[in-house]
Structures are given as C-alpha cells and as structure tokens.
mmCIF file as gemmi writes it, N, C-alpha and C atoms, coordinates in Angstrom:
data_model
loop_
_atom_site.group_PDB
_atom_site.id
_atom_site.type_symbol
_atom_site.label_atom_id
_atom_site.label_alt_id
_atom_site.label_comp_id
_atom_site.label_asym_id
_atom_site.label_entity_id
_atom_site.label_seq_id
_atom_site.pdbx_PDB_ins_code
_atom_site.Cartn_x
_atom_site.Cartn_y
_atom_site.Cartn_z
_atom_site.occupancy
_atom_site.B_iso_or_equiv
_atom_site.pdbx_formal_charge
_atom_site.auth_seq_id
_atom_site.auth_asym_id
_atom_site.pdbx_PDB_model_num
ATOM 1 N N . MET Axp A 1 ? 91.068 106.473 82.013 1 0 ? 1 A 1
ATOM 2 C CA . MET Axp A 1 ? 90.997 106.199 80.607 1 0 ? 1 A 1
ATOM 3 C C . MET Axp A 1 ? 92.204 105.398 80.126 1 0 ? 1 A 1
ATOM 4 N N . VAL Axp A 2 ? 93.389 105.703 80.661 1 0 ? 2 A 1
ATOM 5 C CA . VAL Axp A 2 ? 94.587 104.972 80.27 1 0 ? 2 A 1
ATOM 6 C C . VAL Axp A 2 ? 94.447 103.5 80.637 1 0 ? 2 A 1
ATOM 7 N N . ASP Axp A 3 ? 93.85 103.219 81.796 1 0 ? 3 A 1
ATOM 8 C CA . ASP Axp A 3 ? 93.679 101.84 82.232 1 0 ? 3 A 1
ATOM 9 C C . ASP Axp A 3 ? 92.847 101.043 81.23 1 0 ? 3 A 1
ATOM 10 N N . GLN Axp A 4 ? 91.787 101.643 80.71 1 0 ? 4 A 1
ATOM 11 C CA . GLN Axp A 4 ? 90.946 100.946 79.739 1 0 ? 4 A 1
ATOM 12 C C . GLN Axp A 4 ? 91.716 100.645 78.464 1 0 ? 4 A 1
ATOM 13 N N . THR Axp A 5 ? 92.507 101.587 78.017 1 0 ? 5 A 1
ATOM 14 C CA . THR Axp A 5 ? 93.302 101.403 76.803 1 0 ? 5 A 1
ATOM 15 C C . THR Axp A 5 ? 94.377 100.336 76.998 1 0 ? 5 A 1
ATOM 16 N N . ASP Axp A 6 ? 95.044 100.36 78.157 1 0 ? 6 A 1
ATOM 17 C CA . ASP Axp A 6 ? 96.139 99.428 78.42 1 0 ? 6 A 1
ATOM 18 C C . ASP Axp A 6 ? 95.658 98.026 78.789 1 0 ? 6 A 1
ATOM 19 N N . GLY Axp A 7 ? 94.434 97.9 79.27 1 0 ? 7 A 1
ATOM 20 C CA . GLY Axp A 7 ? 93.895 96.592 79.619 1 0 ? 7 A 1
ATOM 21 C C . GLY Axp A 7 ? 94.216 96.136 81.023 1 0 ? 7 A 1
ATOM 22 N N . PHE Axp A 8 ? 94.727 97.029 81.85 1 0 ? 8 A 1
ATOM 23 C CA . PHE Axp A 8 ? 94.992 96.726 83.25 1 0 ? 8 A 1
ATOM 24 C C . PHE Axp A 8 ? 94.867 98.012 84.056 1 0 ? 8 A 1
ATOM 25 N N . ILE Axp A 9 ? 94.814 97.871 85.373 1 0 ? 9 A 1
ATOM 26 C CA . ILE Axp A 9 ? 94.708 99.031 86.256 1 0 ? 9 A 1
ATOM 27 C C . ILE Axp A 9 ? 96.094 99.359 86.779 1 0 ? 9 A 1
ATOM 28 N N . HIS Axp A 10 ? 96.503 100.595 86.561 1 0 ? 10 A 1
ATOM 29 C CA . HIS Axp A 10 ? 97.806 101.063 87.023 1 0 ? 10 A 1
ATOM 30 C C . HIS Axp A 10 ? 97.739 101.349 88.527 1 0 ? 10 A 1
ATOM 31 N N . PHE Axp A 11 ? 98.627 100.742 89.267 1 0 ? 11 A 1
ATOM 32 C CA . PHE Axp A 11 ? 98.784 101.03 90.689 1 0 ? 11 A 1
ATOM 33 C C . PHE Axp A 11 ? 100.144 101.694 90.874 1 0 ? 11 A 1
ATOM 34 N N . SER Axp A 12 ? 100.337 102.325 92.027 1 0 ? 12 A 1
ATOM 35 C CA . SER Axp A 12 ? 101.647 102.831 92.437 1 0 ? 12 A 1
ATOM 36 C C . SER Axp A 12 ? 101.859 102.423 93.877 1 0 ? 12 A 1
ATOM 37 N N . THR Axp A 13 ? 103.106 102.175 94.225 1 0 ? 13 A 1
ATOM 38 C CA . THR Axp A 13 ? 103.435 101.95 95.63 1 0 ? 13 A 1
ATOM 39 C C . THR Axp A 13 ? 103.455 103.306 96.328 1 0 ? 13 A 1
ATOM 40 N N . ALA Axp A 14 ? 103.525 103.291 97.642 1 0 ? 14 A 1
ATOM 41 C CA . ALA Axp A 14 ? 103.594 104.543 98.399 1 0 ? 14 A 1
ATOM 42 C C . ALA Axp A 14 ? 104.796 105.376 97.955 1 0 ? 14 A 1
ATOM 43 N N . ASP Axp A 15 ? 105.932 104.714 97.682 1 0 ? 15 A 1
ATOM 44 C CA . ASP Axp A 15 ? 107.133 105.435 97.258 1 0 ? 15 A 1
ATOM 45 C C . ASP Axp A 15 ? 107.006 106.016 95.852 1 0 ? 15 A 1
ATOM 46 N N . GLN Axp A 16 ? 106.15 105.465 95.016 1 0 ? 16 A 1
ATOM 47 C CA . GLN Axp A 16 ? 105.97 105.923 93.636 1 0 ? 16 A 1
ATOM 48 C C . GLN Axp A 16 ? 104.859 106.957 93.498 1 0 ? 16 A 1
ATOM 49 N N . LEU Axp A 17 ? 104.062 107.128 94.525 1 0 ? 17 A 1
ATOM 50 C CA . LEU Axp A 17 ? 102.836 107.912 94.431 1 0 ? 17 A 1
ATOM 51 C C . LEU Axp A 17 ? 103.054 109.378 94.078 1 0 ? 17 A 1
ATOM 52 N N . ALA Axp A 18 ? 103.977 110.054 94.725 1 0 ? 18 A 1
ATOM 53 C CA . ALA Axp A 18 ? 104.174 111.492 94.467 1 0 ? 18 A 1
ATOM 54 C C . ALA Axp A 18 ? 104.528 111.747 93.005 1 0 ? 18 A 1
ATOM 55 N N . GLU Axp A 19 ? 105.399 110.92 92.437 1 0 ? 19 A 1
ATOM 56 C CA . GLU Axp A 19 ? 105.771 111.106 91.031 1 0 ? 19 A 1
ATOM 57 C C . GLU Axp A 19 ? 104.595 110.794 90.105 1 0 ? 19 A 1
ATOM 58 N N . THR Axp A 20 ? 103.818 109.772 90.435 1 0 ? 20 A 1
ATOM 59 C CA . THR Axp A 20 ? 102.635 109.44 89.632 1 0 ? 20 A 1
ATOM 60 C C . THR Axp A 20 ? 101.64 110.594 89.635 1 0 ? 20 A 1
ATOM 61 N N . LEU Axp A 21 ? 101.401 111.17 90.801 1 0 ? 21 A 1
ATOM 62 C CA . LEU Axp A 21 ? 100.484 112.314 90.889 1 0 ? 21 A 1
ATOM 63 C C . LEU Axp A 21 ? 100.992 113.476 90.046 1 0 ? 21 A 1
ATOM 64 N N . SER Axp A 22 ? 102.268 113.779 90.157 1 0 ? 22 A 1
ATOM 65 C CA . SER Axp A 22 ? 102.847 114.899 89.417 1 0 ? 22 A 1
ATOM 66 C C . SER Axp A 22 ? 102.782 114.672 87.905 1 0 ? 22 A 1
ATOM 67 N N . LYS Axp A 23 ? 103.079 113.452 87.487 1 0 ? 23 A 1
ATOM 68 C CA . LYS Axp A 23 ? 103.153 113.15 86.056 1 0 ? 23 A 1
ATOM 69 C C . LYS Axp A 23 ? 101.782 113.005 85.404 1 0 ? 23 A 1
ATOM 70 N N . HIS Axp A 24 ? 100.835 112.373 86.093 1 0 ? 24 A 1
ATOM 71 C CA . HIS Axp A 24 ? 99.565 112.02 85.462 1 0 ? 24 A 1
ATOM 72 C C . HIS Axp A 24 ? 98.345 112.778 85.978 1 0 ? 24 A 1
ATOM 73 N N . PHE Axp A 25 ? 98.472 113.432 87.123 1 0 ? 25 A 1
ATOM 74 C CA . PHE Axp A 25 ? 97.304 114.077 87.73 1 0 ? 25 A 1
ATOM 75 C C . PHE Axp A 25 ? 97.588 115.513 88.171 1 0 ? 25 A 1
ATOM 76 N N . SER Axp A 26 ? 98.522 116.164 87.546 1 0 ? 26 A 1
ATOM 77 C CA . SER Axp A 26 ? 98.913 117.517 87.936 1 0 ? 26 A 1
ATOM 78 C C . SER Axp A 26 ? 97.707 118.45 87.968 1 0 ? 26 A 1
ATOM 79 N N . GLY Axp A 27 ? 97.433 118.989 89.135 1 0 ? 27 A 1
ATOM 80 C CA . GLY Axp A 27 ? 96.336 119.938 89.309 1 0 ? 27 A 1
ATOM 81 C C . GLY Axp A 27 ? 94.954 119.322 89.379 1 0 ? 27 A 1
ATOM 82 N N . ALA Axp A 28 ? 94.836 118.021 89.2 1 0 ? 28 A 1
ATOM 83 C CA . ALA Axp A 28 ? 93.518 117.368 89.198 1 0 ? 28 A 1
ATOM 84 C C . ALA Axp A 28 ? 92.919 117.332 90.596 1 0 ? 28 A 1
ATOM 85 N N . THR Axp A 29 ? 91.647 117.649 90.67 1 0 ? 29 A 1
ATOM 86 C CA . THR Axp A 29 ? 90.889 117.539 91.917 1 0 ? 29 A 1
ATOM 87 C C . THR Axp A 29 ? 89.454 117.196 91.551 1 0 ? 29 A 1
ATOM 88 N N . PRO Axp A 30 ? 88.701 116.568 92.387 1 0 ? 30 A 1
ATOM 89 C CA . PRO Axp A 30 ? 89.139 115.902 93.612 1 0 ? 30 A 1
ATOM 90 C C . PRO Axp A 30 ? 89.747 114.545 93.275 1 0 ? 30 A 1
ATOM 91 N N . LEU Axp A 31 ? 90.627 114.084 94.129 1 0 ? 31 A 1
ATOM 92 C CA . LEU Axp A 31 ? 91.229 112.76 93.994 1 0 ? 31 A 1
ATOM 93 C C . LEU Axp A 31 ? 91.041 111.986 95.29 1 0 ? 31 A 1
ATOM 94 N N . VAL Axp A 32 ? 90.866 110.695 95.161 1 0 ? 32 A 1
ATOM 95 C CA . VAL Axp A 32 ? 90.756 109.822 96.327 1 0 ? 32 A 1
ATOM 96 C C . VAL Axp A 32 ? 91.787 108.715 96.171 1 0 ? 32 A 1
ATOM 97 N N . LEU Axp A 33 ? 92.546 108.491 97.231 1 0 ? 33 A 1
ATOM 98 C CA . LEU Axp A 33 ? 93.557 107.445 97.255 1 0 ? 33 A 1
ATOM 99 C C . LEU Axp A 33 ? 92.975 106.21 97.933 1 0 ? 33 A 1
ATOM 100 N N . LEU Axp A 34 ? 93.059 105.07 97.25 1 0 ? 34 A 1
ATOM 101 C CA . LEU Axp A 34 ? 92.624 103.801 97.816 1 0 ? 34 A 1
ATOM 102 C C . LEU Axp A 34 ? 93.855 102.964 98.112 1 0 ? 34 A 1
ATOM 103 N N . ALA Axp A 35 ? 93.87 102.303 99.254 1 0 ? 35 A 1
ATOM 104 C CA . ALA Axp A 35 ? 94.977 101.419 99.623 1 0 ? 35 A 1
ATOM 105 C C . ALA Axp A 35 ? 94.508 99.978 99.567 1 0 ? 35 A 1
ATOM 106 N N . TYR Axp A 36 ? 95.346 99.135 98.99 1 0 ? 36 A 1
ATOM 107 C CA . TYR Axp A 36 ? 95.067 97.707 98.877 1 0 ? 36 A 1
ATOM 108 C C . TYR Axp A 36 ? 96.254 96.914 99.4 1 0 ? 36 A 1
ATOM 109 N N . ALA Axp A 37 ? 95.981 95.746 99.972 1 0 ? 37 A 1
ATOM 110 C CA . ALA Axp A 37 ? 97.04 94.829 100.375 1 0 ? 37 A 1
ATOM 111 C C . ALA Axp A 37 ? 97.415 93.969 99.176 1 0 ? 37 A 1
ATOM 112 N N . VAL Axp A 38 ? 98.697 93.866 98.903 1 0 ? 38 A 1
ATOM 113 C CA . VAL Axp A 38 ? 99.18 93.098 97.763 1 0 ? 38 A 1
ATOM 114 C C . VAL Axp A 38 ? 98.628 91.673 97.805 1 0 ? 38 A 1
ATOM 115 N N . ASP Axp A 39 ? 98.674 91.044 98.96 1 0 ? 39 A 1
ATOM 116 C CA . ASP Axp A 39 ? 98.222 89.65 99.079 1 0 ? 39 A 1
ATOM 117 C C . ASP Axp A 39 ? 96.743 89.488 98.75 1 0 ? 39 A 1
ATOM 118 N N . ASP Axp A 40 ? 95.94 90.508 98.99 1 0 ? 40 A 1
ATOM 119 C CA . ASP Axp A 40 ? 94.498 90.427 98.711 1 0 ? 40 A 1
ATOM 120 C C . ASP Axp A 40 ? 94.189 90.437 97.214 1 0 ? 40 A 1
ATOM 121 N N . LEU Axp A 41 ? 95.114 90.953 96.401 1 0 ? 41 A 1
ATOM 122 C CA . LEU Axp A 41 ? 94.88 91.068 94.964 1 0 ? 41 A 1
ATOM 123 C C . LEU Axp A 41 ? 95.286 89.806 94.202 1 0 ? 41 A 1
ATOM 124 N N . GLY Axp A 42 ? 96.049 88.959 94.835 1 0 ? 42 A 1
ATOM 125 C CA . GLY Axp A 42 ? 96.374 87.66 94.27 1 0 ? 42 A 1
ATOM 126 C C . GLY Axp A 42 ? 97.215 87.706 93.009 1 0 ? 42 A 1
ATOM 127 N N . ALA Axp A 43 ? 97.075 86.648 92.215 1 0 ? 43 A 1
ATOM 128 C CA . ALA Axp A 43 ? 97.89 86.472 91.015 1 0 ? 43 A 1
ATOM 129 C C . ALA Axp A 43 ? 97.565 87.477 89.916 1 0 ? 43 A 1
ATOM 130 N N . ALA Axp A 44 ? 96.448 88.181 90.027 1 0 ? 44 A 1
ATOM 131 C CA . ALA Axp A 44 ? 96.079 89.178 89.018 1 0 ? 44 A 1
ATOM 132 C C . ALA Axp A 44 ? 96.956 90.424 89.095 1 0 ? 44 A 1
ATOM 133 N N . LEU Axp A 45 ? 97.709 90.581 90.203 1 0 ? 45 A 1
ATOM 134 C CA . LEU Axp A 45 ? 98.618 91.718 90.353 1 0 ? 45 A 1
ATOM 135 C C . LEU Axp A 45 ? 99.99 91.322 89.828 1 0 ? 45 A 1
ATOM 136 N N . LYS Axp A 46 ? 100.436 92.039 88.808 1 0 ? 46 A 1
ATOM 137 C CA . LYS Axp A 46 ? 101.727 91.762 88.175 1 0 ? 46 A 1
ATOM 138 C C . LYS Axp A 46 ? 102.647 92.967 88.377 1 0 ? 46 A 1
ATOM 139 N N . TRP Axp A 47 ? 103.917 92.697 88.68 1 0 ? 47 A 1
ATOM 140 C CA . TRP Axp A 47 ? 104.92 93.75 88.835 1 0 ? 47 A 1
ATOM 141 C C . TRP Axp A 47 ? 105.699 93.839 87.531 1 0 ? 47 A 1
ATOM 142 N N . GLU Axp A 48 ? 105.572 94.999 86.86 1 0 ? 48 A 1
ATOM 143 C CA . GLU Axp A 48 ? 106.153 95.144 85.529 1 0 ? 48 A 1
ATOM 144 C C . GLU Axp A 48 ? 106.974 96.425 85.441 1 0 ? 48 A 1
ATOM 145 N N . PRO Axp A 49 ? 108.043 96.404 84.63 1 0 ? 49 A 1
ATOM 146 C CA . PRO Axp A 49 ? 108.884 97.599 84.493 1 0 ? 49 A 1
ATOM 147 C C . PRO Axp A 49 ? 108.126 98.745 83.834 1 0 ? 49 A 1
ATOM 148 N N . SER Axp A 50 ? 108.391 99.938 84.339 1 0 ? 50 A 1
ATOM 149 C CA . SER Axp A 50 ? 107.789 101.143 83.779 1 0 ? 50 A 1
ATOM 150 C C . SER Axp A 50 ? 108.839 102.246 83.833 1 0 ? 50 A 1
ATOM 151 N N . ARG Axp A 51 ? 108.466 103.419 84.384 1 0 ? 51 A 1
ATOM 152 C CA . ARG Axp A 51 ? 109.378 104.567 84.421 1 0 ? 51 A 1
ATOM 153 C C . ARG Axp A 51 ? 110.778 104.178 84.91 1 0 ? 51 A 1
ATOM 154 N N . GLY Axp A 52 ? 111.765 104.413 84.077 1 0 ? 52 A 1
ATOM 155 C CA . GLY Axp A 52 ? 113.142 104.186 84.479 1 0 ? 52 A 1
ATOM 156 C C . GLY Axp A 52 ? 113.448 102.749 84.857 1 0 ? 52 A 1
ATOM 157 N N . GLY Axp A 53 ? 112.61 101.806 84.436 1 0 ? 53 A 1
ATOM 158 C CA . GLY Axp A 53 ? 112.828 100.413 84.766 1 0 ? 53 A 1
ATOM 159 C C . GLY Axp A 53 ? 112.281 99.99 86.116 1 0 ? 53 A 1
ATOM 160 N N . ALA Axp A 54 ? 111.711 100.934 86.875 1 0 ? 54 A 1
ATOM 161 C CA . ALA Axp A 54 ? 111.129 100.594 88.177 1 0 ? 54 A 1
ATOM 162 C C . ALA Axp A 54 ? 109.943 99.66 87.986 1 0 ? 54 A 1
ATOM 163 N N . LEU Axp A 55 ? 109.77 98.741 88.91 1 0 ? 55 A 1
ATOM 164 C CA . LEU Axp A 55 ? 108.639 97.824 88.853 1 0 ? 55 A 1
ATOM 165 C C . LEU Axp A 55 ? 107.395 98.489 89.431 1 0 ? 55 A 1
ATOM 166 N N . PHE Axp A 56 ? 106.334 98.491 88.64 1 0 ? 56 A 1
ATOM 167 C CA . PHE Axp A 56 ? 105.058 99.054 89.067 1 0 ? 56 A 1
ATOM 168 C C . PHE Axp A 56 ? 104.025 97.938 89.122 1 0 ? 56 A 1
ATOM 169 N N . PRO Axp A 57 ? 103.113 97.992 90.096 1 0 ? 57 A 1
ATOM 170 C CA . PRO Axp A 57 ? 102.05 96.996 90.172 1 0 ? 57 A 1
ATOM 171 C C . PRO Axp A 57 ? 100.931 97.322 89.19 1 0 ? 57 A 1
ATOM 172 N N . HIS Axp A 58 ? 100.524 96.311 88.432 1 0 ? 58 A 1
ATOM 173 C CA . HIS Axp A 58 ? 99.421 96.435 87.469 1 0 ? 58 A 1
ATOM 174 C C . HIS Axp A 58 ? 98.419 95.336 87.768 1 0 ? 58 A 1
ATOM 175 N N . LEU Axp A 59 ? 97.158 95.704 87.889 1 0 ? 59 A 1
ATOM 176 C CA . LEU Axp A 59 ? 96.108 94.743 88.21 1 0 ? 59 A 1
ATOM 177 C C . LEU Axp A 59 ? 95.368 94.334 86.94 1 0 ? 59 A 1
ATOM 178 N N . TYR Axp A 60 ? 95.416 93.051 86.622 1 0 ? 60 A 1
ATOM 179 C CA . TYR Axp A 60 ? 94.737 92.495 85.455 1 0 ? 60 A 1
ATOM 180 C C . TYR Axp A 60 ? 93.441 91.815 85.889 1 0 ? 60 A 1
ATOM 181 N N . ALA Axp A 61 ? 92.597 92.556 86.557 1 0 ? 61 A 1
ATOM 182 C CA . ALA Axp A 61 ? 91.3 92.067 87.049 1 0 ? 61 A 1
ATOM 183 C C . ALA Axp A 61 ? 90.472 93.293 87.414 1 0 ? 61 A 1
ATOM 184 N N . PRO Axp A 62 ? 89.17 93.123 87.561 1 0 ? 62 A 1
ATOM 185 C CA . PRO Axp A 62 ? 88.354 94.247 88.017 1 0 ? 62 A 1
ATOM 186 C C . PRO Axp A 62 ? 88.797 94.711 89.411 1 0 ? 62 A 1
ATOM 187 N N . LEU Axp A 63 ? 88.761 96.005 89.628 1 0 ? 63 A 1
ATOM 188 C CA . LEU Axp A 63 ? 89.105 96.573 90.937 1 0 ? 63 A 1
ATOM 189 C C . LEU Axp A 63 ? 87.899 96.461 91.847 1 0 ? 63 A 1
ATOM 190 N N . ARG Axp A 64 ? 88.078 95.78 92.94 1 0 ? 64 A 1
ATOM 191 C CA . ARG Axp A 64 ? 86.975 95.595 93.891 1 0 ? 64 A 1
ATOM 192 C C . ARG Axp A 64 ? 87.119 96.588 95.034 1 0 ? 64 A 1
ATOM 193 N N . ARG Axp A 65 ? 86.185 97.498 95.12 1 0 ? 65 A 1
ATOM 194 C CA . ARG Axp A 65 ? 86.199 98.528 96.178 1 0 ? 65 A 1
ATOM 195 C C . ARG Axp A 65 ? 86.122 97.894 97.559 1 0 ? 65 A 1
ATOM 196 N N . ASP Axp A 66 ? 85.425 96.756 97.683 1 0 ? 66 A 1
ATOM 197 C CA . ASP Axp A 66 ? 85.279 96.124 98.998 1 0 ? 66 A 1
ATOM 198 C C . ASP Axp A 66 ? 86.592 95.52 99.498 1 0 ? 66 A 1
ATOM 199 N N . GLN Axp A 67 ? 87.616 95.413 98.642 1 0 ? 67 A 1
ATOM 200 C CA . GLN Axp A 67 ? 88.92 94.923 99.069 1 0 ? 67 A 1
ATOM 201 C C . GLN Axp A 67 ? 89.832 96.048 99.563 1 0 ? 67 A 1
ATOM 202 N N . ALA Axp A 68 ? 89.432 97.298 99.37 1 0 ? 68 A 1
ATOM 203 C CA . ALA Axp A 68 ? 90.275 98.427 99.789 1 0 ? 68 A 1
ATOM 204 C C . ALA Axp A 68 ? 90.417 98.437 101.31 1 0 ? 68 A 1
ATOM 205 N N . LEU Axp A 69 ? 91.631 98.697 101.763 1 0 ? 69 A 1
ATOM 206 C CA . LEU Axp A 69 ? 91.887 98.815 103.195 1 0 ? 69 A 1
ATOM 207 C C . LEU Axp A 69 ? 91.337 100.125 103.726 1 0 ? 69 A 1
ATOM 208 N N . TRP Axp A 70 ? 91.458 101.174 102.91 1 0 ? 70 A 1
ATOM 209 C CA . TRP Axp A 70 ? 90.944 102.495 103.263 1 0 ? 70 A 1
ATOM 210 C C . TRP Axp A 70 ? 90.91 103.387 102.031 1 0 ? 70 A 1
ATOM 211 N N . ALA Axp A 71 ? 90.208 104.497 102.173 1 0 ? 71 A 1
ATOM 212 C CA . ALA Axp A 71 ? 90.135 105.537 101.142 1 0 ? 71 A 1
ATOM 213 C C . ALA Axp A 71 ? 90.334 106.882 101.821 1 0 ? 71 A 1
ATOM 214 N N . LYS Axp A 72 ? 91.202 107.715 101.259 1 0 ? 72 A 1
ATOM 215 C CA . LYS Axp A 72 ? 91.487 109.039 101.829 1 0 ? 72 A 1
ATOM 216 C C . LYS Axp A 72 ? 91.571 110.067 100.705 1 0 ? 72 A 1
ATOM 217 N N . ALA Axp A 73 ? 91.111 111.259 100.982 1 0 ? 73 A 1
ATOM 218 C CA . ALA Axp A 73 ? 91.175 112.345 100.002 1 0 ? 73 A 1
ATOM 219 C C . ALA Axp A 73 ? 92.613 112.832 99.841 1 0 ? 73 A 1
ATOM 220 N N . ILE Axp A 74 ? 92.963 113.162 98.605 1 0 ? 74 A 1
ATOM 221 C CA . ILE Axp A 74 ? 94.234 113.823 98.307 1 0 ? 74 A 1
ATOM 222 C C . ILE Axp A 74 ? 93.903 115.276 98.013 1 0 ? 74 A 1
ATOM 223 N N . ILE Axp A 75 ? 94.502 116.172 98.756 1 0 ? 75 A 1
ATOM 224 C CA . ILE Axp A 75 ? 94.241 117.605 98.635 1 0 ? 75 A 1
ATOM 225 C C . ILE Axp A 75 ? 95.268 118.249 97.701 1 0 ? 75 A 1
ATOM 226 N N . HIS Axp A 76 ? 94.81 119.18 96.887 1 0 ? 76 A 1
ATOM 227 C CA . HIS Axp A 76 ? 95.728 119.975 96.065 1 0 ? 76 A 1
ATOM 228 C C . HIS Axp A 76 ? 95.764 121.368 96.669 1 0 ? 76 A 1
ATOM 229 N N . ASN Axp A 77 ? 96.945 121.826 97.065 1 0 ? 77 A 1
ATOM 230 C CA . ASN Axp A 77 ? 97.06 123.113 97.769 1 0 ? 77 A 1
ATOM 231 C C . ASN Axp A 77 ? 97.266 124.301 96.827 1 0 ? 77 A 1
ATOM 232 N N . GLY Axp A 78 ? 97.017 124.095 95.54 1 0 ? 78 A 1
ATOM 233 C CA . GLY Axp A 78 ? 97.218 125.162 94.566 1 0 ? 78 A 1
ATOM 234 C C . GLY Axp A 78 ? 98.546 125.047 93.846 1 0 ? 78 A 1
ATOM 235 N N . GLN Axp A 79 ? 99.448 124.255 94.409 1 0 ? 79 A 1
ATOM 236 C CA . GLN Axp A 79 ? 100.748 124.043 93.775 1 0 ? 79 A 1
ATOM 237 C C . GLN Axp A 79 ? 101.052 122.553 93.585 1 0 ? 79 A 1
ATOM 238 N N . VAL Axp A 80 ? 100.815 121.769 94.624 1 0 ? 80 A 1
ATOM 239 C CA . VAL Axp A 80 ? 101.114 120.342 94.578 1 0 ? 80 A 1
ATOM 240 C C . VAL Axp A 80 ? 100.031 119.572 95.313 1 0 ? 80 A 1
ATOM 241 N N . HIS Axp A 81 ? 100.002 118.27 95.068 1 0 ? 81 A 1
ATOM 242 C CA . HIS Axp A 81 ? 99.109 117.406 95.835 1 0 ? 81 A 1
ATOM 243 C C . HIS Axp A 81 ? 99.718 117.151 97.206 1 0 ? 81 A 1
ATOM 244 N N . VAL Axp A 82 ? 98.895 117.152 98.221 1 0 ? 82 A 1
ATOM 245 C CA . VAL Axp A 82 ? 99.32 116.885 99.579 1 0 ? 82 A 1
ATOM 246 C C . VAL Axp A 82 ? 98.775 115.514 99.95 1 0 ? 82 A 1
ATOM 247 N N . LEU Axp A 83 ? 99.678 114.593 100.237 1 0 ? 83 A 1
ATOM 248 C CA . LEU Axp A 83 ? 99.28 113.235 100.566 1 0 ? 83 A 1
ATOM 249 C C . LEU Axp A 83 ? 98.681 113.167 101.97 1 0 ? 83 A 1
ATOM 250 N N . PRO Axp A 84 ? 97.762 112.259 102.188 1 0 ? 84 A 1
ATOM 251 C CA . PRO Axp A 84 ? 97.167 112.093 103.516 1 0 ? 84 A 1
ATOM 252 C C . PRO Axp A 84 ? 98.215 111.662 104.533 1 0 ? 84 A 1
ATOM 253 N N . ASP Axp A 85 ? 97.974 111.943 105.788 1 0 ? 85 A 1
ATOM 254 C CA . ASP Axp A 85 ? 98.872 111.51 106.842 1 0 ? 85 A 1
ATOM 255 C C . ASP Axp A 85 ? 99.075 110.004 106.785 1 0 ? 85 A 1
ATOM 256 N N . GLY Axp A 86 ? 100.311 109.59 107.011 1 0 ? 86 A 1
ATOM 257 C CA . GLY Axp A 86 ? 100.621 108.171 107.026 1 0 ? 86 A 1
ATOM 258 C C . GLY Axp A 86 ? 100.988 107.591 105.671 1 0 ? 86 A 1
ATOM 259 N N . VAL Axp A 87 ? 100.96 108.42 104.616 1 0 ? 87 A 1
ATOM 260 C CA . VAL Axp A 87 ? 101.328 107.961 103.273 1 0 ? 87 A 1
ATOM 261 C C . VAL Axp A 87 ? 102.66 108.591 102.928 1 0 ? 87 A 1
ATOM 262 N N . ALA Axp A 88 ? 103.57 107.778 102.384 1 0 ? 88 A 1
ATOM 263 C CA . ALA Axp A 88 ? 104.938 108.252 102.076 1 0 ? 88 A 1
ATOM 264 C C . ALA Axp A 88 ? 104.945 109.537 101.289 1 0 ? 88 A 1
C-alpha cells in the first residue's frame, strides 16, 4: 500500500533487509522475498536517501515477476523473521 501512495516500489538491499522487515513487516506472514539484479531494472531504479541518509533502491516502473532471479519464503519463528539461506 505504501508503494502505491509513494508512486514507486520500495526495494531493500540484502544489508538493509533485516531492518526493513523489523520496521515495516513485524510479525507479518506469509512473506516472499524476490531477488532482482540491479542491471536488469535499468534506469527506472533510483537510489535515494531514506533511513538515516542511507541510499535505498526505488523502482519507478511496474515490477516484472519474470525478471526476478528467485523467490524464497521468509519464515517468522514467533519472534523474528528468519531470512532464507544465502541472504545477508
């Protein structure tokens, strides 16, 4: 819903993901994590300051599922989200 209001799709890098989950998706289930290659998103991906001045990727185009490198479930263990293997 926030993406529709803001006019772009909020992305997080692997290093930003845990904080994003905690701040915006606390306790939410089920969740699916999609991975995209920066180069595949082209000029529509903009890096803009957000939390604490950190640069976050924002996509100003429709999200194409066929461009995803992979999709993995994010599990909530009752206290925190557990990231899939291989994700920071």
